[in-house]
Tab-separated table of C-alpha atoms in Angstrom:
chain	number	residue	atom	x	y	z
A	1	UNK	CA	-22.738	-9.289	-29.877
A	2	UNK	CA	-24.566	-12.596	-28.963
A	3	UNK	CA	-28.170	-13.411	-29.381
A	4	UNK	CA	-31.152	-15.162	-27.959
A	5	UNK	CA	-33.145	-18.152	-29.645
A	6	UNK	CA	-36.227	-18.921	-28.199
A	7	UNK	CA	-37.514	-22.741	-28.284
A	8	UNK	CA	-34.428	-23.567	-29.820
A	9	UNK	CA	-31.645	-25.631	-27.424
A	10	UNK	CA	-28.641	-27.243	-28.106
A	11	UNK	CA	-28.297	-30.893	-27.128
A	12	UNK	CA	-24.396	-31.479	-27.777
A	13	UNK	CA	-21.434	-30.267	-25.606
A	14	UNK	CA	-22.790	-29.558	-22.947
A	15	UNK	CA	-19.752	-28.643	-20.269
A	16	UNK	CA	-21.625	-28.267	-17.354
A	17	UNK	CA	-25.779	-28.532	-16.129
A	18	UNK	CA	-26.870	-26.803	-13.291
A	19	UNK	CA	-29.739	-27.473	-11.773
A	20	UNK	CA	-32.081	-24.953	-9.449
A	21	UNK	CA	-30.945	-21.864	-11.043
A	22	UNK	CA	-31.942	-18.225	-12.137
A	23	UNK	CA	-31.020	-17.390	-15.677
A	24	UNK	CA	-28.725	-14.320	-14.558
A	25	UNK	CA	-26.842	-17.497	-12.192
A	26	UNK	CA	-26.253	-19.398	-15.661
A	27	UNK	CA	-24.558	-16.553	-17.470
A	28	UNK	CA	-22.166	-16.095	-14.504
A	29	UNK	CA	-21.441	-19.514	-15.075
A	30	UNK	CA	-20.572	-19.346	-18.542
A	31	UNK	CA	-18.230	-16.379	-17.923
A	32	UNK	CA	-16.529	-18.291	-15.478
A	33	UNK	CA	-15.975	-21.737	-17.334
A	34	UNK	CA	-13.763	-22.012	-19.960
A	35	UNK	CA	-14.487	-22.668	-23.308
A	36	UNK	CA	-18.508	-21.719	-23.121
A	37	UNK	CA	-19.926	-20.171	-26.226
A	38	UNK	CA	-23.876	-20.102	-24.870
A	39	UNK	CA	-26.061	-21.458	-22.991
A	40	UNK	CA	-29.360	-23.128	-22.965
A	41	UNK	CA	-32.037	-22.312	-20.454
A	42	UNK	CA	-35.075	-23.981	-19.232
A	43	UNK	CA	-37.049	-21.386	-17.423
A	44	UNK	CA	-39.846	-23.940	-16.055
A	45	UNK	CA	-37.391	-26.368	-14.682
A	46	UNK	CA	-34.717	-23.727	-13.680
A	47	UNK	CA	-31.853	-25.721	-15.442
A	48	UNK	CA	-28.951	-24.269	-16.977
A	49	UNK	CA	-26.629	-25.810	-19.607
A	50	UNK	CA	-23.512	-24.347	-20.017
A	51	UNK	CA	-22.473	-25.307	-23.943
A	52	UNK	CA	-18.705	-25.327	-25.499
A	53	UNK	CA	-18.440	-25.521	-29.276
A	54	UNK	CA	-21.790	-25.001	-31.095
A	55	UNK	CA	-22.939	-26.929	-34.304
A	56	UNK	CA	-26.280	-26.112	-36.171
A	57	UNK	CA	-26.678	-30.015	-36.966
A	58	UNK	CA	-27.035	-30.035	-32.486
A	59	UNK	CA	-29.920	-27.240	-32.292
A	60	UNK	CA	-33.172	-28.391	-31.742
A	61	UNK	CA	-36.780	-27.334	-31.093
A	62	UNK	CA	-37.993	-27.204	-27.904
A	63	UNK	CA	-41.018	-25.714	-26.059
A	64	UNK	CA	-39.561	-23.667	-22.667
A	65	UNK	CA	-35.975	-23.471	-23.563
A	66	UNK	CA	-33.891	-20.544	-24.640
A	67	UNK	CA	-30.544	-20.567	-26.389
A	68	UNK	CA	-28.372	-17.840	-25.734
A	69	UNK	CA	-25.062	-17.163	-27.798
A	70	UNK	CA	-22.118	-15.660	-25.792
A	71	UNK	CA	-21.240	-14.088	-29.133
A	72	UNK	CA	-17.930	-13.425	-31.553
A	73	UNK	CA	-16.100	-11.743	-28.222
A	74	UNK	CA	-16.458	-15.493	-26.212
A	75	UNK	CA	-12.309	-15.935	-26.688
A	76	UNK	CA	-11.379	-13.123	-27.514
A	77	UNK	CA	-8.841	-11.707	-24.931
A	78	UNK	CA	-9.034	-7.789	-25.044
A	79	UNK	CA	-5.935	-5.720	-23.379
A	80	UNK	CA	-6.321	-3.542	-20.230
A	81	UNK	CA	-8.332	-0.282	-21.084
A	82	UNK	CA	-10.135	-2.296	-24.341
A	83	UNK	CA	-13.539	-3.931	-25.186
A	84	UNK	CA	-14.068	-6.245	-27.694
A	85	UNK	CA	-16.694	-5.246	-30.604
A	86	UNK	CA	-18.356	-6.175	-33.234
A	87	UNK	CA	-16.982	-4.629	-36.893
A	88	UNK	CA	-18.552	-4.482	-40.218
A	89	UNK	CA	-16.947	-7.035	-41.754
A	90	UNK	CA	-18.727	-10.084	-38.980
A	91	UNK	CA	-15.022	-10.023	-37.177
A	92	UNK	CA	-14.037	-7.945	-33.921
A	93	UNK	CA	-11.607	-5.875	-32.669
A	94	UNK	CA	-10.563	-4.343	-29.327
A	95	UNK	CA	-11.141	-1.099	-28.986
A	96	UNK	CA	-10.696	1.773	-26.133
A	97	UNK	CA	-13.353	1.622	-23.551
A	98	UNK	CA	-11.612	3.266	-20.552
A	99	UNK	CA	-7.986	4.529	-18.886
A	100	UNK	CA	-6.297	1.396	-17.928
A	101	UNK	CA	-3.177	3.242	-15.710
A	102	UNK	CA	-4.256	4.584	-12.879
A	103	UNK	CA	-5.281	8.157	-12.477
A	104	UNK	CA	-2.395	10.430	-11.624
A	105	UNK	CA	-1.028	12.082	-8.854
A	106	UNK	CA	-2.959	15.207	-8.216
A	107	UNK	CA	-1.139	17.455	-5.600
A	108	UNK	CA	-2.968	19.841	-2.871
A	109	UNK	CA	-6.405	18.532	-4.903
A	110	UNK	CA	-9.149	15.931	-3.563
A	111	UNK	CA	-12.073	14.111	-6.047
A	112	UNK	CA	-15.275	15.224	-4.962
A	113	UNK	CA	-16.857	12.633	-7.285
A	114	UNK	CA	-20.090	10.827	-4.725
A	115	UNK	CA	-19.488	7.268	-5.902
A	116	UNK	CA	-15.493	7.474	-6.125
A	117	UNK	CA	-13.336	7.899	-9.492
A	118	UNK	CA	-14.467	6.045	-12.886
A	119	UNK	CA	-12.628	5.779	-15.868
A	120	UNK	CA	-15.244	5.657	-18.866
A	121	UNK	CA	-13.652	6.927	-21.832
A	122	UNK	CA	-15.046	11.217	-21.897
A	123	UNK	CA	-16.043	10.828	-18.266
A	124	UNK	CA	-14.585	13.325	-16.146
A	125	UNK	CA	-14.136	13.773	-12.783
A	126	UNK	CA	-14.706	16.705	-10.559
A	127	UNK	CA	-11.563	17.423	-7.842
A	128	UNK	CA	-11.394	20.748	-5.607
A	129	UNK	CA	-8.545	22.505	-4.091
A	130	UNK	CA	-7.403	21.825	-0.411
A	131	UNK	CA	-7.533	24.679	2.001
A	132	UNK	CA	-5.106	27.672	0.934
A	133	UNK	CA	-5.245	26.869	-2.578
A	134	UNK	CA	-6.564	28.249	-5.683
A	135	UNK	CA	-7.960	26.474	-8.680
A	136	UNK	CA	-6.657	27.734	-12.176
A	137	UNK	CA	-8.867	25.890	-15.279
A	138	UNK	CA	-11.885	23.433	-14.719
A	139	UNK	CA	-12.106	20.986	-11.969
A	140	UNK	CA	-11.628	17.981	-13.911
A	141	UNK	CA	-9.714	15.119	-15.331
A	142	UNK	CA	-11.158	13.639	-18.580
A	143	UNK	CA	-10.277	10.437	-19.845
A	144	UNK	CA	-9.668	10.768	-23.286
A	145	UNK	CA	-10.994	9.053	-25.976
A	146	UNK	CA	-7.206	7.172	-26.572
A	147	UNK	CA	-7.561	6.304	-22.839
A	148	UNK	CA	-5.484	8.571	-21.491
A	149	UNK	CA	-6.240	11.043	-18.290
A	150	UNK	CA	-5.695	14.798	-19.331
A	151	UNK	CA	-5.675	16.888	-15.950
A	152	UNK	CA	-7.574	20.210	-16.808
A	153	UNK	CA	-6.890	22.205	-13.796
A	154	UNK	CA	-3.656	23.067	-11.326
A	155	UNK	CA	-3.756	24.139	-7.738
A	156	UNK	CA	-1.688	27.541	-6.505
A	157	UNK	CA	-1.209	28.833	-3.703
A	158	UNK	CA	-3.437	31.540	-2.065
């Protein structure tokens, strides 16, 4: 999606410098401010430079920084359950990266999932029956890969 330039900064548009930071710092900082495209980072100084619009007549070399380009997905606004990507033709599109509604009501079943539920597109999570029930199928609910849950399992009564 975006790339890296090393020795290469840009010295226009610069929406915000921060000064005393860690590189992984910056990039929060760009995902938080409006209108940043990249940023510019100067690892020996520990200076960020959050940039807006970029222009190749504004990109210069320089020893010790490193440009980094937010990429084509910078303003793009993808729906709930969607991630932006890259396509063939240099544009992007949104396409289906998890199960945006919430998982369904499963009655006399519990998730035994470690971490708590996920919804990664073909990730499925592992439930069990409560006490005086019987489990019919497999013990999971997959999201699908149109981002919807599919329950694979019911509970019946001993």
């Amino acid at each position: 999606m975006g790339h890296l330039e090393n020795r290469k900064c840009h010295q226009s548009n610069i929406l915000r410098r921060i000064r005393q930071t860690t590189l992984l710092t910056c990039v929060k900082e760009c995902f938080i401010t409006s209108q940043c495209t990249a940023i510019n980072y100067r690892k020996n100084w520990s200076l960020c430079d959050v940039v807006g619009e970029i222009t190749d007549s504004a990109l210069v070399e320089e020893d010790g920084c490193s440009l980094s380009f937010a990429g084509v997905c910078t303003n793009h606004n993808c729906a709930a359950g969607k991630k932006c990507v890259k396509v063939d033709n240099g544009l992007y599109t949104c396409v289906t990266a998890y199960c945006d509604d919430e998982l369904p009501d499963i009655y006399d079943a519990v998730s035994i999932e470690t971490f708590g539920m996920y919804r990664n597109i073909g990730a499925g999570n592992k439930f069990k029956c409560n006490d005086g029930f019987v489990l019919v199928g497999r013990p999971f609910v997959i999201c699908t890969d149109y981002g919807k849950w599919k329950i694979l399992f019911y509970c019946i009564e001993q």
